mmCIF file of C-alpha atoms in Angstrom:
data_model
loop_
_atom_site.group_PDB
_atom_site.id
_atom_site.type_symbol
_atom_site.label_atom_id
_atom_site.label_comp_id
_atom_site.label_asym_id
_atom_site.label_seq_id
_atom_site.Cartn_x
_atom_site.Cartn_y
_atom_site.Cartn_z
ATOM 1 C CA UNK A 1 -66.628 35.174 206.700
ATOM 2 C CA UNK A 2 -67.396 38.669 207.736
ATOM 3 C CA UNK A 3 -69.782 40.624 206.004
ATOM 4 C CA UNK A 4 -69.410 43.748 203.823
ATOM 5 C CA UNK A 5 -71.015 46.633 202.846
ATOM 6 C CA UNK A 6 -71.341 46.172 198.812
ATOM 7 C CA UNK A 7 -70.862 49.589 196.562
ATOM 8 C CA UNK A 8 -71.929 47.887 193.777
ATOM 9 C CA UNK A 9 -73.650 44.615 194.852
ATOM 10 C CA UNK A 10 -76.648 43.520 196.962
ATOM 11 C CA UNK A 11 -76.116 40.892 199.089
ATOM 12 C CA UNK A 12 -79.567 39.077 200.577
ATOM 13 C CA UNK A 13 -80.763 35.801 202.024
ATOM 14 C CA UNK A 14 -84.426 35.419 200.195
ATOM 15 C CA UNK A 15 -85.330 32.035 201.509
ATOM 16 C CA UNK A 16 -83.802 30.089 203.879
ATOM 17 C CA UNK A 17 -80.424 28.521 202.307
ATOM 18 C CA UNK A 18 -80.369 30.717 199.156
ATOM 19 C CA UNK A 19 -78.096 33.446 198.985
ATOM 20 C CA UNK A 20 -78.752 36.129 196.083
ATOM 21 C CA UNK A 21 -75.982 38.112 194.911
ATOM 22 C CA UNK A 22 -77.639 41.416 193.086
ATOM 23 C CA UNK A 23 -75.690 43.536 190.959
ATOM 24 C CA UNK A 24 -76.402 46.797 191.434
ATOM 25 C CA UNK A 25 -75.476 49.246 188.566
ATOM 26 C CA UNK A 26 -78.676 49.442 186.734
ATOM 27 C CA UNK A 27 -77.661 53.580 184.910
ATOM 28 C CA UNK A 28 -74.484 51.135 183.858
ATOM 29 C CA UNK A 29 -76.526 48.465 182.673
ATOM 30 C CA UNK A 30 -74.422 46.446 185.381
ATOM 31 C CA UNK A 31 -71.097 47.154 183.419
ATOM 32 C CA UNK A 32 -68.597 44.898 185.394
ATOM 33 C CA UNK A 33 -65.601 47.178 186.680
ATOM 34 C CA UNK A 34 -62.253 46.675 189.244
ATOM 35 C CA UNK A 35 -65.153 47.258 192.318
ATOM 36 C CA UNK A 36 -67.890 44.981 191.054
ATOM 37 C CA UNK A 37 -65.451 41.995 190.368
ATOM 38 C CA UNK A 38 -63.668 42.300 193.836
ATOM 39 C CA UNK A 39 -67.290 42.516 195.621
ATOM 40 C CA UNK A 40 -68.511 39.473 193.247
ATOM 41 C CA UNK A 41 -65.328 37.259 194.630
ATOM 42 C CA UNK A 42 -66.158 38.611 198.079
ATOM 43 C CA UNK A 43 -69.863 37.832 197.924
ATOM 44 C CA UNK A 44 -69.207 34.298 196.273
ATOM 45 C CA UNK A 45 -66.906 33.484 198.818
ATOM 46 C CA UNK A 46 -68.478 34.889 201.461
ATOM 47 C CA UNK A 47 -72.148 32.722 200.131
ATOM 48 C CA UNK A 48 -69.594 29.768 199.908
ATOM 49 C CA UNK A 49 -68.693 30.032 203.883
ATOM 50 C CA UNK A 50 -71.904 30.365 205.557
ATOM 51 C CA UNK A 51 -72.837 26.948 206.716
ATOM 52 C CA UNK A 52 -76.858 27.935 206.124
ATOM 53 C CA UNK A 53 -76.191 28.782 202.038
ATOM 54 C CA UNK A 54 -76.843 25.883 199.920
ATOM 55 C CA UNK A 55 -77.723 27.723 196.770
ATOM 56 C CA UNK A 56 -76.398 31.034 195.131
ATOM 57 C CA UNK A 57 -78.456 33.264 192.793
ATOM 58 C CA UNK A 58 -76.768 35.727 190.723
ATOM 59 C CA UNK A 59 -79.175 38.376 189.424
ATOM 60 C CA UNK A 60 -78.966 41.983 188.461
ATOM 61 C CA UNK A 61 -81.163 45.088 188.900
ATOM 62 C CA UNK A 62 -82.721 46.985 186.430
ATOM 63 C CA UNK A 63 -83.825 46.086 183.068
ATOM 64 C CA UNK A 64 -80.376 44.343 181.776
ATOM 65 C CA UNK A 65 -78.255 41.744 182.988
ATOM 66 C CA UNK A 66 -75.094 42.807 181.985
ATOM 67 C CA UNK A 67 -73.483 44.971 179.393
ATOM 68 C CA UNK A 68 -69.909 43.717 179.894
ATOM 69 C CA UNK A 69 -66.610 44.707 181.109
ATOM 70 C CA UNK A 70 -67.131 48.211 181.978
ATOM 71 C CA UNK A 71 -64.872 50.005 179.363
ATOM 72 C CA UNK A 72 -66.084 53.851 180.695
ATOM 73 C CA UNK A 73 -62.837 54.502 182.370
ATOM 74 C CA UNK A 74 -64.280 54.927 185.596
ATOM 75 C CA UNK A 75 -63.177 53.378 189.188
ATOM 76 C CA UNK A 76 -59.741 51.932 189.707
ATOM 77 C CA UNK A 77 -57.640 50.521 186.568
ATOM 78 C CA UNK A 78 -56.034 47.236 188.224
ATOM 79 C CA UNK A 79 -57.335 44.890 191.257
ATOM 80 C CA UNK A 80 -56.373 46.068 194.745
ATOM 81 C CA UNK A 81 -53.307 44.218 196.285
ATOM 82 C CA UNK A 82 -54.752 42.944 199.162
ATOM 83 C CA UNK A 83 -57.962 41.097 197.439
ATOM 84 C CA UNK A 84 -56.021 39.851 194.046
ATOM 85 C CA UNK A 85 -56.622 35.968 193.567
ATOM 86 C CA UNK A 86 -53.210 35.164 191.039
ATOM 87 C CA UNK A 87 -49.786 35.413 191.618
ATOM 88 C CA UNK A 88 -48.719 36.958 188.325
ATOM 89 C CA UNK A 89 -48.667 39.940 190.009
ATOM 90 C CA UNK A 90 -46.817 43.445 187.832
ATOM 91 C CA UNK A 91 -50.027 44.615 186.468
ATOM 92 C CA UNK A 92 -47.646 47.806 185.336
ATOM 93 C CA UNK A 93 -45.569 45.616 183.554
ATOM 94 C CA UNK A 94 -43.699 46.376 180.493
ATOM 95 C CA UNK A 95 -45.136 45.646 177.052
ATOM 96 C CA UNK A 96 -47.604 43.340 177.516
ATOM 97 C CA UNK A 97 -46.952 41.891 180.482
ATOM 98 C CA UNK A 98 -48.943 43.939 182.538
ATOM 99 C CA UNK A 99 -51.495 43.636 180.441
ATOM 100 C CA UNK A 100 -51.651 40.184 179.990
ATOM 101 C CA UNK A 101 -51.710 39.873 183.946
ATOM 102 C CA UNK A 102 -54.251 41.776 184.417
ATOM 103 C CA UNK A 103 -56.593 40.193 182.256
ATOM 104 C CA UNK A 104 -55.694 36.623 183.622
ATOM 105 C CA UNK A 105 -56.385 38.047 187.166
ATOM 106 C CA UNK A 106 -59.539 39.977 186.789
ATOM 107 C CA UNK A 107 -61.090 37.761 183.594
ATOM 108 C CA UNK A 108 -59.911 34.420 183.604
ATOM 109 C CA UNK A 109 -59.170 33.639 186.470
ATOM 110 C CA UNK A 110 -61.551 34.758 188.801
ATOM 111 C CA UNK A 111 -64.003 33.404 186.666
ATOM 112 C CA UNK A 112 -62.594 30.118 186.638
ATOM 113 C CA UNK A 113 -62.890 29.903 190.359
ATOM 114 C CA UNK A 114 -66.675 31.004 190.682
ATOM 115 C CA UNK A 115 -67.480 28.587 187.864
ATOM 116 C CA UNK A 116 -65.544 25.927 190.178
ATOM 117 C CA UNK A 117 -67.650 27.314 193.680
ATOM 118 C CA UNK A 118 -68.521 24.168 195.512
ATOM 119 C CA UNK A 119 -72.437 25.365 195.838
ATOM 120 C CA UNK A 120 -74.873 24.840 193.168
ATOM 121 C CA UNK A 121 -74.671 28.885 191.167
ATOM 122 C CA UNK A 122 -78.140 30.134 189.109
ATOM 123 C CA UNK A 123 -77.739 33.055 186.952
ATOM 124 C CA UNK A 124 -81.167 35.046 186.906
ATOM 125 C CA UNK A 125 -80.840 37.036 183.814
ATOM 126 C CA UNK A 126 -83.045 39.872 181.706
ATOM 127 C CA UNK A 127 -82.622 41.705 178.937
ATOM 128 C CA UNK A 128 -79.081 42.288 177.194
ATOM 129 C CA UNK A 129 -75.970 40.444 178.169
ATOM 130 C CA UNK A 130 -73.163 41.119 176.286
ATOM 131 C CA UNK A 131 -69.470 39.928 175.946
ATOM 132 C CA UNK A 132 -68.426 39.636 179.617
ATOM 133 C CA UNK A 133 -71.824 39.710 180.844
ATOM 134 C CA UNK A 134 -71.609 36.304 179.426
ATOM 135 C CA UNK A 135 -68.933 35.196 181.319
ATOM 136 C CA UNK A 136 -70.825 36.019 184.607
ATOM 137 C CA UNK A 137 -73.973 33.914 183.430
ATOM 138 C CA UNK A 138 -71.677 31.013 181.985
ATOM 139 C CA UNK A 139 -69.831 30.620 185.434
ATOM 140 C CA UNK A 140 -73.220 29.637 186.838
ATOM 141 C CA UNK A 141 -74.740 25.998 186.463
ATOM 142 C CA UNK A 142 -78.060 26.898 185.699
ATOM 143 C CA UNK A 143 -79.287 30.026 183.835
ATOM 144 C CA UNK A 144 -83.428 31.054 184.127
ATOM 145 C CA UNK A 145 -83.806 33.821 181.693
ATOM 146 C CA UNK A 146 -86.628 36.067 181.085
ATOM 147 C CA UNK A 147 -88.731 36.021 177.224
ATOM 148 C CA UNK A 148 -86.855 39.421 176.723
ATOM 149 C CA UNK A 149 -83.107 38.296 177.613
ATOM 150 C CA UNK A 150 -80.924 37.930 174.817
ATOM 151 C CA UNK A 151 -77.325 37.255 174.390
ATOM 152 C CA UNK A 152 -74.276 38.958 172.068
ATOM 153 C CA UNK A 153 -70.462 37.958 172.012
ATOM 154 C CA UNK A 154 -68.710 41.408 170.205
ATOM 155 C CA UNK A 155 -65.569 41.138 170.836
ATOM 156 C CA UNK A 156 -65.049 39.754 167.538
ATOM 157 C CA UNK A 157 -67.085 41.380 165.201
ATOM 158 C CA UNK A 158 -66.507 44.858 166.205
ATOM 159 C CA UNK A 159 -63.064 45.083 169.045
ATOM 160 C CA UNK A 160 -60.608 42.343 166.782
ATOM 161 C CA UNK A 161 -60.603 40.153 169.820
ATOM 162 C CA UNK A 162 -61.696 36.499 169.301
ATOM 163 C CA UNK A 163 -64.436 36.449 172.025
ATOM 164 C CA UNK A 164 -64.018 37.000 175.614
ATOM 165 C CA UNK A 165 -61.458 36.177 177.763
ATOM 166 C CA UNK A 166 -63.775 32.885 179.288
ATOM 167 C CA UNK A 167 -64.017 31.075 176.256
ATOM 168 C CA UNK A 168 -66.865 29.150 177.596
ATOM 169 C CA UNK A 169 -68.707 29.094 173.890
ATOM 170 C CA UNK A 170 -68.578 25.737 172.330
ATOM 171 C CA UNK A 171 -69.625 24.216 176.137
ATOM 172 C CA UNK A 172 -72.631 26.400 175.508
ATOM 173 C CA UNK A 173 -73.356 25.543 172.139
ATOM 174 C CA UNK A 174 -72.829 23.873 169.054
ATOM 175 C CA UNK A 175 -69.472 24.234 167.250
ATOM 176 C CA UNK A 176 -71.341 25.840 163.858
ATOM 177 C CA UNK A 177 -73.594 28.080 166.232
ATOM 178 C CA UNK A 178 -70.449 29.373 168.148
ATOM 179 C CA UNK A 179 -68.410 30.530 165.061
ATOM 180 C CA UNK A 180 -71.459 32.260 162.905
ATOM 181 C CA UNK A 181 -72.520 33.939 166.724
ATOM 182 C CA UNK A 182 -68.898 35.287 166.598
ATOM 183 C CA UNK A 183 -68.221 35.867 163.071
ATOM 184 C CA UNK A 184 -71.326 38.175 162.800
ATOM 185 C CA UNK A 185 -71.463 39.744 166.452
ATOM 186 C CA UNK A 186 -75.156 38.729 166.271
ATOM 187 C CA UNK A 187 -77.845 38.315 168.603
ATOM 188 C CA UNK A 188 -79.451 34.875 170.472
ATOM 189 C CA UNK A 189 -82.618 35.399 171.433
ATOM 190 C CA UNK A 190 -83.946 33.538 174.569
ATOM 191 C CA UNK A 191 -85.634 30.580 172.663
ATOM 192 C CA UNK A 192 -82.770 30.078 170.460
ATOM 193 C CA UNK A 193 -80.959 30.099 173.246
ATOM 194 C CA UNK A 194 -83.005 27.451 175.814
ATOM 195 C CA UNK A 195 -83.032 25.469 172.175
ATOM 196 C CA UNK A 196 -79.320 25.071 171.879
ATOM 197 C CA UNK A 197 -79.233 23.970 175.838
ATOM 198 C CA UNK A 198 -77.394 27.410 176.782
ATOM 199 C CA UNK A 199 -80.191 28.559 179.420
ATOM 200 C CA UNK A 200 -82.474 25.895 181.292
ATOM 201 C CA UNK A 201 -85.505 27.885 181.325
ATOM 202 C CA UNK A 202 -87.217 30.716 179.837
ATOM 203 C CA UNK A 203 -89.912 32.505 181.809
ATOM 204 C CA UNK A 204 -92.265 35.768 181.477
ATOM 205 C CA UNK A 205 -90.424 38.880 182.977
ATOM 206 C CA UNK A 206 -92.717 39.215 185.915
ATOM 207 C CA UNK A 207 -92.018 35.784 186.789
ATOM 208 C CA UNK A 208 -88.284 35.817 186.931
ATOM 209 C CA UNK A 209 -87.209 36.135 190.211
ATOM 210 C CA UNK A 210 -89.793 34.069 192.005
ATOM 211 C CA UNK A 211 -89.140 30.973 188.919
ATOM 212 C CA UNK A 212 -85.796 31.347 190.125
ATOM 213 C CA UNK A 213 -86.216 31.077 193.752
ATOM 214 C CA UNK A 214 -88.173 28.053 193.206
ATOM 215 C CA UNK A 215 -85.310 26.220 191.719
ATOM 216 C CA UNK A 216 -82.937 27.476 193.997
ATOM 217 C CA UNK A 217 -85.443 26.548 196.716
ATOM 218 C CA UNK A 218 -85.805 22.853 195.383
ATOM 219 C CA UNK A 219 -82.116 22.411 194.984
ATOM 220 C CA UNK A 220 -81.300 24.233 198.318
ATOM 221 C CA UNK A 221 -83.731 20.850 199.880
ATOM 222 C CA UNK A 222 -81.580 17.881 199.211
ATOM 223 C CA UNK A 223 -78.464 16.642 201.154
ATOM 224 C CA UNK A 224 -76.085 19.957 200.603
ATOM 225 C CA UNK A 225 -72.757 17.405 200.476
ATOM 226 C CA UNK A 226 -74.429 15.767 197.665
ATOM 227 C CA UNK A 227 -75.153 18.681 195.362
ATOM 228 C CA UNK A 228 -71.390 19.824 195.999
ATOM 229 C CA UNK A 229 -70.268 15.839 194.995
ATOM 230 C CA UNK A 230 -72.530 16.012 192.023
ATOM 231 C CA UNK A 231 -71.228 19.466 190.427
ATOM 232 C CA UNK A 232 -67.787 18.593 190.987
ATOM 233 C CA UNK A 233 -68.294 15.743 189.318
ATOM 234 C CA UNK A 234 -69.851 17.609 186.562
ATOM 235 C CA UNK A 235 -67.534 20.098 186.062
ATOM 236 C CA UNK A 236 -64.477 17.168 186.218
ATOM 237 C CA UNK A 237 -66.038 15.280 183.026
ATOM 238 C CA UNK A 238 -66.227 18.635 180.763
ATOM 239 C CA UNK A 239 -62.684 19.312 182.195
ATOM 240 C CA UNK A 240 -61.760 15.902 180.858
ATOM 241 C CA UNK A 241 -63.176 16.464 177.588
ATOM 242 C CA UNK A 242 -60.919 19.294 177.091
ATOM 243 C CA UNK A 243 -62.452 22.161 178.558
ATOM 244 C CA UNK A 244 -60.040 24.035 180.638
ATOM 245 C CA UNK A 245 -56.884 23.644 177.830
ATOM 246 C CA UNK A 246 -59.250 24.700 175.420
ATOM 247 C CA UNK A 247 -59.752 27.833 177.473
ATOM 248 C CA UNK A 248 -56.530 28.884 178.443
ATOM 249 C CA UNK A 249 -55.441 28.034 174.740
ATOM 250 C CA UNK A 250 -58.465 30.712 174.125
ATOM 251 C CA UNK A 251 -56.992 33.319 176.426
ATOM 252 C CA UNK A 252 -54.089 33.013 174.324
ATOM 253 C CA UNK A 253 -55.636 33.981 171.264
ATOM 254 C CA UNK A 254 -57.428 36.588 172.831
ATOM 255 C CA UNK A 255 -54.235 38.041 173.850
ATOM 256 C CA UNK A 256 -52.820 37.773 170.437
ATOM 257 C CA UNK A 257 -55.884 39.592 169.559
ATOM 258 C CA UNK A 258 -55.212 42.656 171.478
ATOM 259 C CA UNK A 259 -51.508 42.740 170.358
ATOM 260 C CA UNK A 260 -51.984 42.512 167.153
ATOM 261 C CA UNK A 261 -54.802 45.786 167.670
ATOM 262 C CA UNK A 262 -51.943 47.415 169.488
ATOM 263 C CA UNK A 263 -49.371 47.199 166.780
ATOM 264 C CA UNK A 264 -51.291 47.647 164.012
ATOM 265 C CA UNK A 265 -53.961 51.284 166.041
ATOM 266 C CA UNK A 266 -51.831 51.762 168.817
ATOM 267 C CA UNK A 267 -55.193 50.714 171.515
ATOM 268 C CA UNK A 268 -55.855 47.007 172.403
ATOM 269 C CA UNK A 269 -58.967 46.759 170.547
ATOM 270 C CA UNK A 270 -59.647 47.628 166.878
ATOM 271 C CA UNK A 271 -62.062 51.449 167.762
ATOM 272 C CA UNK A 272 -62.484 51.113 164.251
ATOM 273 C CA UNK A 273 -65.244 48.888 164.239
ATOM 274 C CA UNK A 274 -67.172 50.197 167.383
ATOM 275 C CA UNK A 275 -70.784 51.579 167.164
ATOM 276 C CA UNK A 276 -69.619 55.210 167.934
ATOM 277 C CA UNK A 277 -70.829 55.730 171.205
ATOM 278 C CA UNK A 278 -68.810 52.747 172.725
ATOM 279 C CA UNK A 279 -66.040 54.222 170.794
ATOM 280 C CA UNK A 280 -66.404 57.128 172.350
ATOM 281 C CA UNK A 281 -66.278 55.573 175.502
ATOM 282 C CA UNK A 282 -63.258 53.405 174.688
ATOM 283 C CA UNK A 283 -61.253 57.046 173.837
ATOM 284 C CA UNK A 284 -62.090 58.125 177.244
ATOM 285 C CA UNK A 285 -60.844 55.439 178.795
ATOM 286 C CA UNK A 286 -57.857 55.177 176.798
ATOM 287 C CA UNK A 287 -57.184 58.464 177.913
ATOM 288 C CA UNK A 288 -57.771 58.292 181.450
ATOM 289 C CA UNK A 289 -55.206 55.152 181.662
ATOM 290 C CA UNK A 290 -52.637 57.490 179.605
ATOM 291 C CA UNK A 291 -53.169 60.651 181.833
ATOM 292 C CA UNK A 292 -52.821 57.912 185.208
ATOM 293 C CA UNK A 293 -49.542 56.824 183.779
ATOM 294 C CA UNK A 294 -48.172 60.119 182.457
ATOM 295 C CA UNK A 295 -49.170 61.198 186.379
#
């Protein structure tokens, strides 16, 4: 696949057959915009096509993970034509349609297929991931956190929306531990987190990367078919247990979620309950979409 040069990603080969995909937006805390999804399906894809990758890192600079969909109003409102990965397709779409196809393109979907990559994935994560920032970690097999990582679903607790748009949760953990993690908008800590089987390892900070690269580099050793036959296999049993309808039925609610913020405050989250300075960043966004369509 041919290369690209990455705005918002770095793309490097750190041992032989390991590919590590860096997000690069640490004064954003690696807030996950139009540009940094479209170079993540580039750089998974292009990882997935080079005959010498057998295993994919996915790490961020800086001292955070990732703080979510990035909600500043910056960059480009809807995925560029040319790179979109649905057919839906009318992202200006009366009502809610073009809402509601835009978030199945650059949320759902998307996700859905790096979760499904044929190579083994390892999230490499540090300090605060929140809301989407989960979704990025989830679509990876294996997670190695740091001591200091620690993990927050919002959405519900403070936007109306009943968690994000991959509703990955109860695969992650327990059915109890999912709903009081969304009812309250709380915090999971990295122990409480390797504890419930969401991460696979917790390691000291300075020791992230290189713990990483040594299970990417033990992985990356065996037969390369094999590890592709194995996650597929993997990923086909949790399907069978109910997995993807219980996702899509998810994305549903989610939707419902943002309507019903829409009828009720005229924005498709509740601002009410934001912390202020996300609200304030939530206005400005708001009003950057209504200028671009008044335009």
């Amino acid at each position: 696949m041919q290369e690209e040069t990455y705005e918002q990603l770095i793309y490097e080969t750190p041992a032989p057959h390991i590919a590590r995909i860096v997000m690069n937006r640490p004064n954003r805390r690696n807030a996950q915009g139009i540009v940094m999804t479209y170079e993540l399906d580039h750089a998974f894809k292009r990882a997935c096509a080079d005959d010498q990758i057998n295993v994919i890192i996915l790490a961020a600079a800086g001292d955070h993970f990732n703080a979510g969909h990035d909600i500043g109003g910056d960059g480009p409102t809807n995925p560029p034509s040319d790179r979109v990965v649905g057919l839906w397709s009318e992202y200006g779409g009366a009502g809610w349609h073009g809402s509601y196809a835009r978030e199945k393109e650059i949320y759902l979907e998307i996700t859905e297929r790096w979760r499904n990559a044929p190579k083994p994935t390892i999230a490499q994560v540090q300090g605060a991931v929140i809301s989407g920032g989960l979704m990025l970690a989830w679509a990876c097999d294996l997670i190695v956190c740091s001591e200091d990582a620690r993990f927050r679903d919002a959405t519900a607790a403070e936007m109306g929306i009943p968690g994000v748009e991959f509703f990955q949760h109860t695969y992650e953990m327990n059915v109890r531990t999912a709903k009081e993690w969304l009812f309250t908008g709380g915090w999971l800590e990295a122990q409480d987190a390797r504890r419930l089987g969401m991460v696979n390892h917790v390691v000291p900070r300075v020791d992230l990367a290189e713990r990483t690269l040594q299970l990417a580099t033990t992985i990356a050793a065996n037969n390369p078919f094999t590890m592709k036959l194995v996650k597929q296999a993997m990923n086909f049993a949790q399907d069978q247990a109910g997995r993807k309808a219980a996702m899509d039925h998810a994305f549903q609610m989610h939707q419902i979620g943002h309507m019903q913020a829409m009828l009720v405050n005229g924005t498709p989250i509740d601002i009410e309950s934001l912390p202020p300075a996300v609200r304030a960043n939530v206005e400005k966004m708001l009003a950057a979409r209504a200028a671009q369509q008044a335009s």
